[in-house]
């Protein structure tokens, strides 16, 4: 997903292994990104490009005139089953393949408007009716969508428009009586009904409530920070040679206070699972729902009424305005390369888009730095973004010379010392070139080189006023910039997440839903990238579309560093696993307080992985052989034996969940109760496996409508969640919301 597809990676790694050692050494020891790029790209042969094109051609990203009728028919099947969301997505897929001003696109828009109408999405329904008419919706079907339009207008309280639409429709009937008699009578009855509805609504004196303000969307930072416009005035940017750039509190900060609110400089939607053609699919047209079908490819807004790019079937947007903005900023270059970008992965796509966006900031001088004889080390000095937690916070960006305090310039800031969300800040994020393996740098360089050549070919074959042809001299500069961004992303890419809810059980009236955090996109946030890591951070991050908000999750004292978790959180991963992941991805060993503390108690392990003595119930501790922690008990047992028992429980719980999915509730409950009885003999009450069993039991009883038993089991699951993730965690919030639904239903 982030990196190129496995076939291309294997191909390039094999190519690397076959290179003469002298060439490998030249690339491995190259002092500049320019040298790495030029040496690598000179090795890209026509047969390499041919192989890459064959991989890219497996993705259906162009317009296929045979696809709209297929998707419309599949959507109609969903519509008849009252699966309006599924129908809407399938109609959208048909729209994305249809050419403008054709019967196919107008019929898909009209059908989608019907599905949206039954979902009470009246505003979106109206827009789709307008789009259907704009693209030449058949005149014989116009009365049908016009009546739907009136229904929407009446429901929305736009009575004057509804009345005018009715009068226009009556005039059309009188002028062109082309409707059959029986159909005309039905339309007349509907018109009479709607006119009465309009008159009734006009008599109502109650006013419609105004839309409530979305608090988190509209909440701004308390005061403007003159140094970092995207940050609160209660934080300040500092730097020292070892810790790099970091943020500290300039005053006491309370839990919940908004510290950073930053829009991504660049973001790319995670396309979800998109297998190449004929790979595991019954048809070449995919009917599955992915992120690309539900979220705008520019602003990441959730929508069921996508507006597609006119040139490809892949890029889809929440509105015509978003589509136009994306086209002007970057999609005019990306449009013909959709299959290639899916093949090369999200990191390559983000690198391209960041470079394209740089053109609009006049950043060509910044990019051209990369074409000069500047070493990787010198280009980024004195910045180092490898987090260290053993230095004092008051070092800041100052050094002492001859007894005088000298302010050190902070990379990424402008001449006035301001650090903004712009390309200059992105440029100064470290690529950590010296830490990446030679094979990885070769993969990135050849991927970027192949992309540059396709950019040149596409711009030459289809000249566009908004996207003039790219010169070869420009491409080498762009290539070096893209290579730097691709290397930056391993340490500086930020996963943009959203909360998705799935139904667990119950009828439509009293459904119980489960919430989970899913990755929606990948972006670069220059200010968020200033935050150093801690396995027990003092902030939490959330997203609204492409905007990241960072809030204090606990009290932060003046002078204390603002810390963020890079992924390996102490409540979700053991200390050895965290250290391994941080070292592999971010190139540092974490020495935060929680890591130091857990290293001393590694023999016991976290509570959610702990075993207990089957004889006395005390916790077991040790290495390969675990001994009872009670001084009065001499029990001991092999760790491998206990792990084998856990794996057996996992298989049984998996089988129980399958029974739940097949509505075999009583059998699932009996199996889960047996598992729970077995677990009590060797697992700690706070073991994650115990929580999983209790959660499954809660789901089963909720499906039976036994809300009391369901809530009792979920409360036991909550104890495990609290032990593992903490009382203020987002996981705890999700589970408490489920419990609230159970209490409400009961």
mmCIF file with all atom_site columns, N, CA and C in Angstrom, residues 55 80 102 149 279 325 357 380 385-386 439 469 534 597 610 721 727:
data_model
loop_
_atom_site.group_PDB
_atom_site.id
_atom_site.type_symbol
_atom_site.label_atom_id
_atom_site.label_alt_id
_atom_site.label_comp_id
_atom_site.label_asym_id
_atom_site.label_entity_id
_atom_site.label_seq_id
_atom_site.pdbx_PDB_ins_code
_atom_site.Cartn_x
_atom_site.Cartn_y
_atom_site.Cartn_z
_atom_site.occupancy
_atom_site.B_iso_or_equiv
_atom_site.pdbx_formal_charge
_atom_site.auth_seq_id
_atom_site.auth_comp_id
_atom_site.auth_asym_id
_atom_site.auth_atom_id
_atom_site.pdbx_PDB_model_num
ATOM 1  N N  . UNK A 1 55  ? 2.256   -4.149  -15.208 1.00 0.00 ? 55  UNK A N  1
ATOM 2  C CA . UNK A 1 55  ? 1.642   -4.194  -13.875 1.00 0.00 ? 55  UNK A CA 1
ATOM 3  C C  . UNK A 1 55  ? 0.571   -3.112  -13.750 1.00 0.00 ? 55  UNK A C  1
ATOM 4  N N  . UNK A 1 80  ? -33.713 -2.740  -5.026  1.00 0.00 ? 80  UNK A N  1
ATOM 5  C CA . UNK A 1 80  ? -34.913 -3.562  -4.814  1.00 0.00 ? 80  UNK A CA 1
ATOM 6  C C  . UNK A 1 80  ? -34.889 -4.265  -3.462  1.00 0.00 ? 80  UNK A C  1
ATOM 7  N N  . UNK A 1 102 ? -24.029 11.887  -21.699 1.00 0.00 ? 102 UNK A N  1
ATOM 8  C CA . UNK A 1 102 ? -24.484 10.639  -22.317 1.00 0.00 ? 102 UNK A CA 1
ATOM 9  C C  . UNK A 1 102 ? -25.686 10.124  -21.533 1.00 0.00 ? 102 UNK A C  1
ATOM 10 N N  . UNK A 1 149 ? -38.069 15.810  -7.054  1.00 0.00 ? 149 UNK A N  1
ATOM 11 C CA . UNK A 1 149 ? -37.492 17.107  -6.692  1.00 0.00 ? 149 UNK A CA 1
ATOM 12 C C  . UNK A 1 149 ? -38.455 17.890  -5.808  1.00 0.00 ? 149 UNK A C  1
ATOM 13 N N  . UNK A 1 279 ? -7.911  -10.722 -10.920 1.00 0.00 ? 279 UNK A N  1
ATOM 14 C CA . UNK A 1 279 ? -7.214  -11.319 -9.783  1.00 0.00 ? 279 UNK A CA 1
ATOM 15 C C  . UNK A 1 279 ? -8.214  -11.479 -8.641  1.00 0.00 ? 279 UNK A C  1
ATOM 16 N N  . UNK A 1 325 ? -10.681 22.135  -8.274  1.00 0.00 ? 325 UNK A N  1
ATOM 17 C CA . UNK A 1 325 ? -9.494  22.503  -7.505  1.00 0.00 ? 325 UNK A CA 1
ATOM 18 C C  . UNK A 1 325 ? -8.407  21.446  -7.648  1.00 0.00 ? 325 UNK A C  1
ATOM 19 N N  . UNK A 1 357 ? 2.496   20.437  -5.890  1.00 0.00 ? 357 UNK A N  1
ATOM 20 C CA . UNK A 1 357 ? 1.970   21.561  -5.101  1.00 0.00 ? 357 UNK A CA 1
ATOM 21 C C  . UNK A 1 357 ? 3.032   22.632  -4.875  1.00 0.00 ? 357 UNK A C  1
ATOM 22 N N  . UNK A 1 380 ? 20.525  19.120  5.524   1.00 0.00 ? 380 UNK A N  1
ATOM 23 C CA . UNK A 1 380 ? 19.565  19.068  6.621   1.00 0.00 ? 380 UNK A CA 1
ATOM 24 C C  . UNK A 1 380 ? 20.137  19.616  7.909   1.00 0.00 ? 380 UNK A C  1
ATOM 25 N N  . UNK A 1 385 ? 15.809  14.944  13.532  1.00 0.00 ? 385 UNK A N  1
ATOM 26 C CA . UNK A 1 385 ? 14.485  14.655  14.060  1.00 0.00 ? 385 UNK A CA 1
ATOM 27 C C  . UNK A 1 385 ? 14.412  13.278  14.706  1.00 0.00 ? 385 UNK A C  1
ATOM 28 N N  . UNK A 1 386 ? 15.579  12.693  15.042  1.00 0.00 ? 386 UNK A N  1
ATOM 29 C CA . UNK A 1 386 ? 15.570  11.452  15.789  1.00 0.00 ? 386 UNK A CA 1
ATOM 30 C C  . UNK A 1 386 ? 15.285  11.785  17.239  1.00 0.00 ? 386 UNK A C  1
ATOM 31 N N  . UNK A 1 439 ? 19.294  -1.002  -1.006  1.00 0.00 ? 439 UNK A N  1
ATOM 32 C CA . UNK A 1 439 ? 18.250  -1.593  -1.841  1.00 0.00 ? 439 UNK A CA 1
ATOM 33 C C  . UNK A 1 439 ? 16.985  -0.734  -1.830  1.00 0.00 ? 439 UNK A C  1
ATOM 34 N N  . UNK A 1 469 ? 3.820   21.109  -21.309 1.00 0.00 ? 469 UNK A N  1
ATOM 35 C CA . UNK A 1 469 ? 4.802   20.016  -21.343 1.00 0.00 ? 469 UNK A CA 1
ATOM 36 C C  . UNK A 1 469 ? 5.945   20.240  -20.355 1.00 0.00 ? 469 UNK A C  1
ATOM 37 N N  . UNK A 1 534 ? 6.675   9.610   22.335  1.00 0.00 ? 534 UNK A N  1
ATOM 38 C CA . UNK A 1 534 ? 6.677   8.957   23.646  1.00 0.00 ? 534 UNK A CA 1
ATOM 39 C C  . UNK A 1 534 ? 5.694   7.801   23.573  1.00 0.00 ? 534 UNK A C  1
ATOM 40 N N  . UNK A 1 597 ? 10.719  2.069   32.655  1.00 0.00 ? 597 UNK A N  1
ATOM 41 C CA . UNK A 1 597 ? 10.034  1.356   33.737  1.00 0.00 ? 597 UNK A CA 1
ATOM 42 C C  . UNK A 1 597 ? 9.725   -0.080  33.344  1.00 0.00 ? 597 UNK A C  1
ATOM 43 N N  . UNK A 1 610 ? -0.766  -11.462 30.763  1.00 0.00 ? 610 UNK A N  1
ATOM 44 C CA . UNK A 1 610 ? -0.275  -12.216 31.927  1.00 0.00 ? 610 UNK A CA 1
ATOM 45 C C  . UNK A 1 610 ? -1.029  -13.531 32.120  1.00 0.00 ? 610 UNK A C  1
ATOM 46 N N  . UNK A 1 721 ? -10.419 -3.655  28.865  1.00 0.00 ? 721 UNK A N  1
ATOM 47 C CA . UNK A 1 721 ? -10.061 -2.514  28.016  1.00 0.00 ? 721 UNK A CA 1
ATOM 48 C C  . UNK A 1 721 ? -9.415  -1.408  28.848  1.00 0.00 ? 721 UNK A C  1
ATOM 49 N N  . UNK A 1 727 ? -8.215  4.495   31.410  1.00 0.00 ? 727 UNK A N  1
ATOM 50 C CA . UNK A 1 727 ? -9.599  4.977   31.563  1.00 0.00 ? 727 UNK A CA 1
ATOM 51 C C  . UNK A 1 727 ? -9.969  6.115   30.634  1.00 0.00 ? 727 UNK A C  1
#
